[in-house]
């Protein structure tokens, strides 16, 4: 027994679990490709750019959306080590993916672009890693580029994490420079996983995916104990029991194994068909010898942006629910609840971490599940205090109580961090102040790089803030934020009416100072987007009963007087009056078709 324990411990000492964290577009996926190539995990014939980004959307956009786990074998000083790499996204909208990946690791590669230096999301992801006591290995990537500034970036990294200058590895994902040194540093610096191989099984689920043939596949990291193929296991939070039909490790494809031990990262297939039975952050243990307590899972993520998602064909409501449930398995930060709309019928109120997250979910519903959906104008959640003293959480303008019952409304505020070059401070400050931001802090990080901290309403960054920030800073500014709480605000409900009928999908809650401007611009935009009908279409923006803007889409008219080429004018007048009566009758029974792009028009008002 003692020998067996020693043997297990030796195997455990040769495991290294690490993730890659960085700002978006700093070369994480390219560097991961070189690590896989050098360790021989991927054969030369299978090698392609962004090997781990297996989603079509990721390859198209050149960004990582999902975290990806893969196991590599590495021989160092004659001994074989097992390296479990988890490549993580860099965009702020996918920070929940990063936090889950970090929980399954003992170390992290901090990648910084040699041409751009430390960015906002670099700092945010670094703090996540430090909170989990991960060993940080700093790496400067893209050192082969002509405009690289390795010495300046080293200064920034030293200031940020307090390491020695010689600890920072200079590398290039394109040429392979420094990749061997990174692998050696991982083996020497990242600690092996701690845990008792002889304790009852405790495994943390950090991700899951739906397979139409095998059911739900859960990805886990074993914290204590071991699991064998055929074991009778229990998911602690859901209380469900299953047979481990297949377990294995995550290489380029899933590879089955007979046994997985403490510290291993792998997958389990047990024929689960219902998505509600697998929860990210749950603990797997044996039924006969259960662990005393579950592992502390992940905090439930708080959505920042809400939007209604409705099927274009009303009969596809249940299909949309099934699709969202399957998508939620693979994207735990997506939340949804049923709702109905007068204009769009039955659908779901979905919560997203940001606008890019919302766009990606919509794209994935279309591509992976063949669902044709309409997405309403995105908004944030508000707290509405009534005169009776009740508090109503409002995710949708249609859920707002009658105006005579409202005492006051509070809106969510964020702490926004912008890191930029000193040249662009004036334009960025002007933008943030226009968005009702208050400057809290201004720090020169290194050289000509400045970190600006603003206190801002979340609703102001939902629409076009990020695009404007990138335009003003010529792409150099980086942006990160976290919610700080709620503050009292003067908000009004802006309604859009088509021929006097309210389109609740286009309603929005907005600060009273911006309501008139937004209402006018929305009417102008909708006039361009709504196709001409056989009758005049009146587009109006209203606050309560007060109309604040109006545009008219003129009717398509047939020239009924074309055949009158002479005679008395009364003949023409008779034909025109007949046409007028027909148009009036048509308007009473006609409906206005609102195209899908009109629902997102509010996002593109400046384009």
Coordinates of C-alpha atoms in Angstrom, one line a residue, residues 20-488:
X20 CA -2.7 31.0 -21.2
X21 CA -4.1 34.4 -20.3
X22 CA -3.8 37.6 -22.3
X23 CA -5.6 40.5 -23.9
X24 CA -7.4 39.9 -27.1
X25 CA -5.2 39.5 -30.2
X26 CA -1.9 39.2 -28.3
X27 CA -1.1 35.9 -29.9
X28 CA -2.3 33.2 -27.4
X29 CA -3.6 30.8 -30.0
X30 CA -0.5 31.0 -32.2
X31 CA 1.8 30.4 -29.2
X32 CA -0.3 27.4 -28.2
X33 CA 0.1 26.1 -31.8
X34 CA 3.9 26.2 -31.3
X35 CA 3.7 24.4 -27.9
X36 CA 1.7 21.6 -29.5
X37 CA 4.1 21.4 -32.5
X38 CA 7.3 21.3 -30.3
X39 CA 5.8 18.6 -28.0
X40 CA 4.7 16.5 -31.0
X41 CA 1.1 16.6 -29.9
X42 CA -0.1 17.6 -33.4
X43 CA 1.3 15.8 -36.4
X44 CA 2.7 18.1 -39.1
X45 CA -0.1 17.0 -41.5
X46 CA -2.8 18.2 -39.0
X47 CA -1.0 21.5 -38.2
X48 CA -3.0 24.6 -39.1
X49 CA -3.2 28.1 -37.7
X50 CA -5.3 28.3 -34.5
X51 CA -5.4 24.5 -34.0
X52 CA -7.4 24.7 -30.8
X53 CA -10.0 27.1 -32.2
X54 CA -12.2 24.4 -33.7
X55 CA -15.3 26.6 -34.0
X56 CA -15.9 28.0 -37.5
X57 CA -16.7 31.4 -35.9
X58 CA -13.4 31.5 -34.1
X59 CA -11.4 30.9 -37.2
X60 CA -13.4 33.5 -39.2
X61 CA -13.0 36.3 -36.6
X62 CA -9.5 35.3 -35.5
X63 CA -10.6 35.3 -31.8
X64 CA -10.9 32.6 -29.1
X65 CA -14.5 32.3 -27.9
X66 CA -14.3 29.0 -25.9
X67 CA -11.5 27.8 -23.6
X68 CA -9.9 24.7 -25.0
X69 CA -8.2 22.0 -23.0
X70 CA -5.5 19.7 -24.5
X71 CA -2.9 17.3 -23.0
X72 CA 0.8 17.3 -24.2
X73 CA 3.6 14.9 -23.4
X74 CA 7.0 16.6 -22.8
X75 CA 10.4 14.9 -22.1
X76 CA 12.7 17.0 -19.9
X77 CA 16.1 15.7 -18.6
X78 CA 15.1 12.2 -19.5
X79 CA 11.8 12.3 -17.6
X80 CA 8.3 12.4 -19.1
X81 CA 5.9 15.1 -18.0
X82 CA 2.2 15.5 -18.8
X83 CA 1.2 19.1 -19.5
X84 CA -2.5 20.0 -19.5
X85 CA -2.9 23.3 -21.4
X86 CA -6.1 25.4 -21.4
X87 CA -6.2 28.1 -24.0
X88 CA -8.6 30.9 -22.9
X89 CA -10.4 33.8 -24.6
X90 CA -9.0 37.4 -24.3
X91 CA -12.2 39.5 -24.8
X92 CA -13.9 41.0 -21.7
X93 CA -17.2 39.4 -22.8
X94 CA -15.7 35.9 -22.2
X95 CA -14.1 36.5 -18.8
X96 CA -16.2 33.8 -17.2
X97 CA -14.5 31.2 -19.5
X98 CA -11.2 32.4 -18.2
X99 CA -12.2 32.2 -14.5
X100 CA -13.4 28.6 -15.0
X101 CA -10.2 27.6 -16.7
X102 CA -8.0 29.2 -14.0
X103 CA -9.8 27.1 -11.4
X104 CA -8.5 23.9 -13.1
X105 CA -4.9 25.1 -13.2
X106 CA -1.9 25.6 -10.9
X107 CA 0.0 28.0 -13.2
X108 CA -0.6 30.6 -16.0
X109 CA 1.4 32.0 -18.9
X110 CA 0.9 35.7 -19.0
X111 CA 1.3 36.7 -22.7
X112 CA 1.9 40.4 -23.6
X113 CA 2.2 41.7 -27.1
X114 CA 5.7 43.3 -27.7
X115 CA 4.1 45.9 -30.0
X116 CA 1.2 46.9 -27.7
X117 CA 2.3 46.4 -24.2
X118 CA 0.1 45.7 -21.2
X119 CA -3.6 46.2 -21.9
X120 CA -6.8 46.4 -19.8
X121 CA -7.8 42.7 -20.1
X122 CA -4.2 41.6 -19.4
X123 CA -4.5 43.2 -15.9
X124 CA -8.0 41.9 -15.3
X125 CA -7.1 38.3 -16.2
X126 CA -3.9 38.6 -14.2
X127 CA -5.9 39.5 -11.1
X128 CA -8.1 36.5 -11.6
X129 CA -5.0 34.3 -11.7
X130 CA -3.5 35.9 -8.6
X131 CA -6.7 35.4 -6.6
X132 CA -6.4 31.7 -7.3
X133 CA -2.7 31.6 -6.2
X134 CA -1.5 30.6 -9.7
X135 CA 2.2 30.7 -10.5
X136 CA 2.6 33.4 -13.2
X137 CA 5.2 33.0 -16.0
X138 CA 5.5 36.3 -17.9
X139 CA 6.1 36.0 -21.7
X140 CA 6.5 38.8 -24.3
X141 CA 5.1 37.6 -27.6
X142 CA 5.7 38.9 -31.2
X143 CA 9.4 39.9 -30.5
X144 CA 10.2 39.2 -34.1
X145 CA 8.2 42.2 -35.4
X146 CA 10.0 45.4 -36.5
X147 CA 8.0 47.7 -34.2
X148 CA 8.4 45.4 -31.1
X149 CA 9.4 47.2 -27.9
X150 CA 10.6 44.4 -25.6
X151 CA 12.6 46.5 -23.2
X152 CA 9.7 49.0 -22.6
X153 CA 7.2 46.1 -22.3
X154 CA 9.5 44.3 -19.8
X155 CA 9.4 47.5 -17.6
X156 CA 5.6 47.4 -17.7
X157 CA 5.5 43.7 -16.7
X158 CA 8.0 44.2 -13.9
X159 CA 5.9 47.1 -12.6
X160 CA 2.7 45.0 -12.9
X161 CA 3.7 41.7 -11.2
X162 CA 7.0 42.6 -9.4
X163 CA 9.1 39.9 -11.1
X164 CA 12.8 40.2 -12.1
X165 CA 13.6 41.4 -15.6
X166 CA 15.4 38.2 -16.5
X167 CA 12.3 36.2 -15.5
X168 CA 10.4 37.6 -18.6
X169 CA 10.7 35.3 -21.6
X170 CA 11.0 36.8 -25.0
X171 CA 9.1 34.7 -27.6
X172 CA 7.5 34.6 -31.0
X173 CA 4.5 32.4 -31.8
X174 CA 5.3 32.9 -35.5
X175 CA 9.0 31.9 -35.5
X176 CA 9.0 29.6 -32.5
X177 CA 11.5 31.7 -30.6
X178 CA 11.5 31.1 -26.8
X179 CA 9.0 28.2 -27.0
X180 CA 11.5 25.6 -25.6
X181 CA 12.3 28.0 -22.8
X182 CA 8.6 28.4 -22.0
X183 CA 8.2 24.6 -21.7
X184 CA 11.2 24.3 -19.4
X185 CA 9.9 27.1 -17.2
X186 CA 6.5 25.4 -16.9
X187 CA 8.1 22.2 -15.7
X188 CA 10.4 24.0 -13.2
X189 CA 8.1 26.8 -11.9
X190 CA 4.5 25.5 -12.1
X191 CA 3.8 23.3 -9.0
X192 CA 2.3 19.8 -9.6
X193 CA -1.4 19.4 -8.5
X194 CA -1.9 18.9 -4.8
X195 CA -4.4 16.3 -3.6
X196 CA -4.6 12.9 -1.9
X197 CA -4.7 10.0 -4.4
X198 CA -6.1 7.7 -1.7
X199 CA -9.0 10.0 -0.6
X200 CA -12.6 9.6 -1.9
X201 CA -13.1 10.9 -5.5
X202 CA -13.6 14.6 -5.8
X203 CA -13.6 16.0 -9.4
X204 CA -14.6 19.5 -10.5
X205 CA -16.6 20.0 -13.7
X206 CA -15.3 23.1 -15.5
X207 CA -17.0 22.7 -18.9
X208 CA -19.4 20.5 -20.8
X209 CA -20.5 19.9 -24.4
X210 CA -23.4 18.3 -26.1
X211 CA -22.8 15.4 -28.6
X212 CA -25.9 14.2 -30.5
X213 CA -24.7 10.6 -30.5
X214 CA -23.1 10.3 -27.0
X215 CA -25.2 12.7 -24.9
X216 CA -23.5 15.3 -22.7
X217 CA -19.8 15.1 -22.2
X218 CA -18.5 16.8 -19.0
X219 CA -14.9 18.0 -18.7
X220 CA -13.4 17.8 -15.2
X221 CA -10.2 18.1 -13.1
X222 CA -9.6 15.4 -10.4
X223 CA -8.8 17.2 -7.1
X224 CA -8.6 14.0 -4.9
X225 CA -8.9 10.3 -5.6
X226 CA -9.2 8.5 -8.9
X227 CA -11.9 7.3 -11.3
X228 CA -12.0 4.2 -13.5
X229 CA -14.1 3.2 -16.5
X230 CA -17.4 1.6 -15.3
X231 CA -17.4 3.3 -11.9
X232 CA -20.8 4.2 -10.4
X233 CA -20.5 8.0 -9.8
X234 CA -22.8 10.7 -8.5
X235 CA -23.0 14.4 -9.4
X236 CA -23.2 16.0 -6.0
X237 CA -25.3 19.2 -6.7
X238 CA -27.9 17.5 -8.9
X239 CA -27.9 14.3 -6.9
X240 CA -28.0 12.2 -10.2
X241 CA -26.1 8.8 -10.4
X242 CA -24.5 7.4 -13.5
X243 CA -22.1 4.8 -14.8
X244 CA -18.9 6.2 -16.2
X245 CA -19.3 4.5 -19.6
X246 CA -16.1 6.2 -20.9
X247 CA -13.4 8.4 -19.3
X248 CA -10.3 9.7 -21.0
X249 CA -8.0 12.6 -21.6
X250 CA -8.3 15.6 -24.0
X251 CA -5.7 15.4 -26.7
X252 CA -6.4 16.7 -30.2
X253 CA -9.3 14.2 -30.1
X254 CA -10.8 12.5 -27.0
X255 CA -8.6 9.5 -26.0
X256 CA -10.2 6.9 -23.7
X257 CA -8.4 5.7 -20.6
X258 CA -9.1 3.0 -18.1
X259 CA -8.2 5.1 -15.1
X260 CA -7.6 8.8 -14.3
X261 CA -5.8 9.9 -11.1
X262 CA -5.4 13.0 -8.9
X263 CA -4.4 16.1 -10.9
X264 CA -5.6 14.7 -14.3
X265 CA -7.8 16.8 -16.6
X266 CA -10.2 14.7 -18.6
X267 CA -13.8 13.9 -19.7
X268 CA -16.6 11.6 -18.7
X269 CA -19.4 10.2 -21.0
X270 CA -22.3 8.6 -19.1
X271 CA -25.2 8.8 -21.5
X272 CA -26.7 12.0 -20.0
X273 CA -29.4 13.4 -22.3
X274 CA -30.9 16.2 -20.2
X275 CA -28.8 19.4 -20.1
X276 CA -30.2 20.4 -16.6
X277 CA -28.5 17.4 -15.1
X278 CA -25.0 18.8 -15.7
X279 CA -24.0 22.0 -14.0
X280 CA -20.6 23.7 -14.4
X281 CA -18.9 23.9 -11.0
X282 CA -20.5 20.6 -9.8
X283 CA -18.5 17.8 -8.1
X284 CA -18.3 14.2 -9.3
X285 CA -17.8 11.5 -6.6
X286 CA -18.3 7.8 -6.1
X287 CA -21.7 6.5 -5.0
X288 CA -20.3 3.9 -2.7
X289 CA -17.5 6.0 -1.2
X290 CA -18.6 9.6 -1.5
X291 CA -16.5 12.6 -0.5
X292 CA -17.5 14.5 2.6
X293 CA -18.3 17.8 0.9
X294 CA -18.5 19.2 -2.6
X295 CA -15.8 21.4 -4.0
X296 CA -16.6 25.1 -3.9
X297 CA -17.8 25.7 -7.5
X298 CA -18.0 28.9 -9.4
X299 CA -19.9 32.1 -8.7
X300 CA -23.1 32.4 -10.7
X301 CA -22.3 34.8 -13.4
X302 CA -24.3 38.1 -13.5
X303 CA -25.4 39.1 -17.0
X304 CA -24.7 42.7 -18.0
X305 CA -26.8 43.0 -21.2
X306 CA -30.3 41.7 -21.8
X307 CA -32.1 41.1 -25.1
X308 CA -35.2 39.2 -26.2
X309 CA -34.6 36.3 -28.6
X310 CA -37.6 35.2 -30.6
X311 CA -38.1 32.6 -33.3
X312 CA -39.0 34.0 -36.7
X313 CA -41.5 31.1 -37.1
X314 CA -43.7 31.0 -34.0
X315 CA -43.9 27.2 -34.2
X316 CA -40.2 26.9 -33.5
X317 CA -40.5 28.1 -29.9
X318 CA -39.7 24.7 -28.4
X319 CA -36.9 24.1 -30.8
X320 CA -35.4 27.4 -29.7
X321 CA -35.6 26.4 -26.0
X322 CA -33.8 23.1 -26.8
X323 CA -31.1 24.9 -28.8
X324 CA -30.6 27.5 -26.0
X325 CA -30.3 24.7 -23.4
X326 CA -27.6 22.9 -25.5
X327 CA -25.8 26.2 -26.1
X328 CA -25.9 26.9 -22.3
X329 CA -24.0 23.6 -21.7
X330 CA -21.1 24.9 -23.7
X331 CA -21.5 28.5 -22.6
X332 CA -22.3 28.7 -18.9
X333 CA -22.5 32.5 -18.9
X334 CA -25.7 32.5 -21.0
X335 CA -28.9 32.8 -19.1
X336 CA -32.5 32.8 -20.4
X337 CA -36.1 32.9 -19.2
X338 CA -39.3 32.7 -21.2
X339 CA -41.2 35.9 -22.1
X340 CA -43.8 37.1 -24.6
X341 CA -44.1 40.1 -26.8
X342 CA -47.2 41.6 -28.5
X343 CA -45.2 42.1 -31.7
X344 CA -43.1 38.9 -31.7
X345 CA -45.1 36.3 -29.8
X346 CA -43.3 33.8 -27.5
X347 CA -39.5 33.9 -27.0
X348 CA -36.8 34.2 -24.3
X349 CA -35.3 37.0 -22.3
X350 CA -31.5 36.2 -22.6
X351 CA -28.7 37.6 -20.4
X352 CA -25.3 38.2 -22.0
X353 CA -22.0 39.4 -20.6
X354 CA -21.7 42.0 -23.4
X355 CA -22.5 42.9 -27.0
X356 CA -19.9 40.6 -28.6
X357 CA -21.2 37.7 -26.5
X358 CA -24.8 38.5 -27.7
X359 CA -23.6 38.6 -31.3
X360 CA -21.7 35.3 -31.0
X361 CA -24.7 33.5 -29.4
X362 CA -27.0 34.7 -32.2
X363 CA -24.4 33.5 -34.8
X364 CA -24.1 30.1 -33.0
X365 CA -27.9 29.6 -32.9
X366 CA -28.0 30.1 -36.7
X367 CA -25.0 28.0 -37.6
X368 CA -25.0 25.2 -35.1
X369 CA -28.7 24.7 -34.6
X370 CA -30.1 26.2 -37.8
X371 CA -32.4 28.6 -35.8
X372 CA -33.7 31.7 -37.5
X373 CA -34.2 34.3 -34.7
X374 CA -35.0 38.0 -34.1
X375 CA -33.0 39.8 -31.4
X376 CA -34.6 42.9 -29.8
X377 CA -32.8 46.0 -28.8
X378 CA -30.3 45.1 -26.0
X379 CA -30.7 46.9 -22.6
X380 CA -29.5 46.5 -19.0
X381 CA -31.4 45.7 -15.8
X382 CA -32.8 48.5 -13.7
X383 CA -34.2 48.7 -10.2
X384 CA -37.6 50.4 -10.1
X385 CA -38.9 51.7 -6.7
X386 CA -42.7 52.1 -6.5
X387 CA -44.6 54.6 -4.3
X388 CA -45.8 51.6 -2.2
X389 CA -42.1 50.8 -1.3
X390 CA -41.7 47.7 -3.5
X391 CA -38.6 47.1 -5.6
X392 CA -39.1 45.7 -9.1
X393 CA -36.2 44.5 -11.2
X394 CA -36.8 45.6 -14.8
X395 CA -35.0 43.7 -17.6
X396 CA -37.4 44.9 -20.3
X397 CA -39.0 48.3 -20.9
X398 CA -42.4 46.6 -21.2
X399 CA -41.9 45.4 -17.6
X400 CA -41.8 48.9 -16.2
X401 CA -44.8 49.8 -13.9
X402 CA -47.2 52.6 -14.9
X403 CA -45.4 56.0 -14.6
X404 CA -47.8 57.3 -11.9
X405 CA -46.8 54.3 -9.6
X406 CA -43.0 54.9 -9.9
X407 CA -41.2 56.7 -7.1
X408 CA -37.7 56.6 -8.7
X409 CA -35.4 54.3 -10.8
X410 CA -31.8 53.2 -10.2
X411 CA -29.5 52.1 -12.9
X412 CA -26.3 49.9 -12.7
X413 CA -22.9 51.6 -12.6
X414 CA -19.5 50.2 -13.6
X415 CA -15.9 50.9 -12.8
X416 CA -14.4 51.3 -16.3
X417 CA -10.6 51.1 -16.9
X418 CA -9.2 52.5 -20.1
X419 CA -5.5 52.0 -20.9
X420 CA -4.3 54.2 -23.8
X421 CA -1.4 56.2 -25.2
X422 CA -1.1 59.7 -23.8
X423 CA -1.9 61.3 -27.3
X424 CA -5.6 60.1 -27.1
X425 CA -6.4 61.2 -23.5
X426 CA -8.5 64.3 -24.6
X427 CA -10.7 62.4 -27.0
X428 CA -11.3 59.5 -24.6
X429 CA -12.2 61.8 -21.7
X430 CA -14.6 63.8 -23.9
X431 CA -16.3 60.5 -25.0
X432 CA -16.6 59.2 -21.4
X433 CA -18.0 62.5 -20.1
X434 CA -20.5 62.6 -22.9
X435 CA -21.6 59.1 -21.7
X436 CA -22.2 60.5 -18.2
X437 CA -18.8 59.2 -16.9
X438 CA -16.9 60.7 -14.0
X439 CA -13.1 60.5 -14.0
X440 CA -11.9 58.8 -10.8
X441 CA -8.2 58.3 -11.4
X442 CA -5.4 58.8 -13.9
X443 CA -2.2 56.9 -13.6
X444 CA 0.8 56.8 -16.0
X445 CA 1.6 53.1 -16.2
X446 CA 4.9 53.3 -18.1
X447 CA 6.3 55.8 -20.6
X448 CA 3.4 57.3 -22.6
X449 CA 0.8 54.8 -21.4
X450 CA -2.0 56.1 -19.2
X451 CA -4.7 54.2 -17.2
X452 CA -7.9 56.2 -16.8
X453 CA -10.6 55.0 -14.4
X454 CA -14.2 56.2 -14.8
X455 CA -17.4 55.7 -12.9
X456 CA -20.0 55.2 -15.6
X457 CA -23.6 53.9 -16.2
X458 CA -23.6 50.5 -17.8
X459 CA -26.4 51.5 -20.1
X460 CA -24.1 54.0 -21.8
X461 CA -21.5 51.5 -22.9
X462 CA -24.1 49.0 -24.3
X463 CA -24.6 50.6 -27.7
X464 CA -21.7 52.2 -29.6
X465 CA -19.2 53.0 -26.9
X466 CA -16.6 50.4 -27.7
X467 CA -16.6 51.2 -31.5
X468 CA -16.2 54.9 -30.7
X469 CA -13.3 54.2 -28.2
X470 CA -11.4 52.2 -30.9
X471 CA -12.0 55.0 -33.5
X472 CA -10.8 57.8 -31.2
X473 CA -7.7 55.9 -30.1
X474 CA -6.9 54.4 -33.6
X475 CA -7.3 51.0 -32.1
X476 CA -4.7 51.5 -29.3
X477 CA -7.1 51.9 -26.3
X478 CA -8.1 48.8 -24.3
X479 CA -11.2 48.6 -22.2
X480 CA -12.2 46.6 -19.1
X481 CA -15.0 47.0 -16.6
X482 CA -16.8 45.5 -13.6
X483 CA -20.1 46.4 -12.0
X484 CA -20.0 48.4 -8.8
X485 CA -23.7 48.9 -7.8
X486 CA -26.8 50.9 -8.6
X487 CA -27.3 54.7 -8.5
X488 CA -30.5 56.9 -8.9

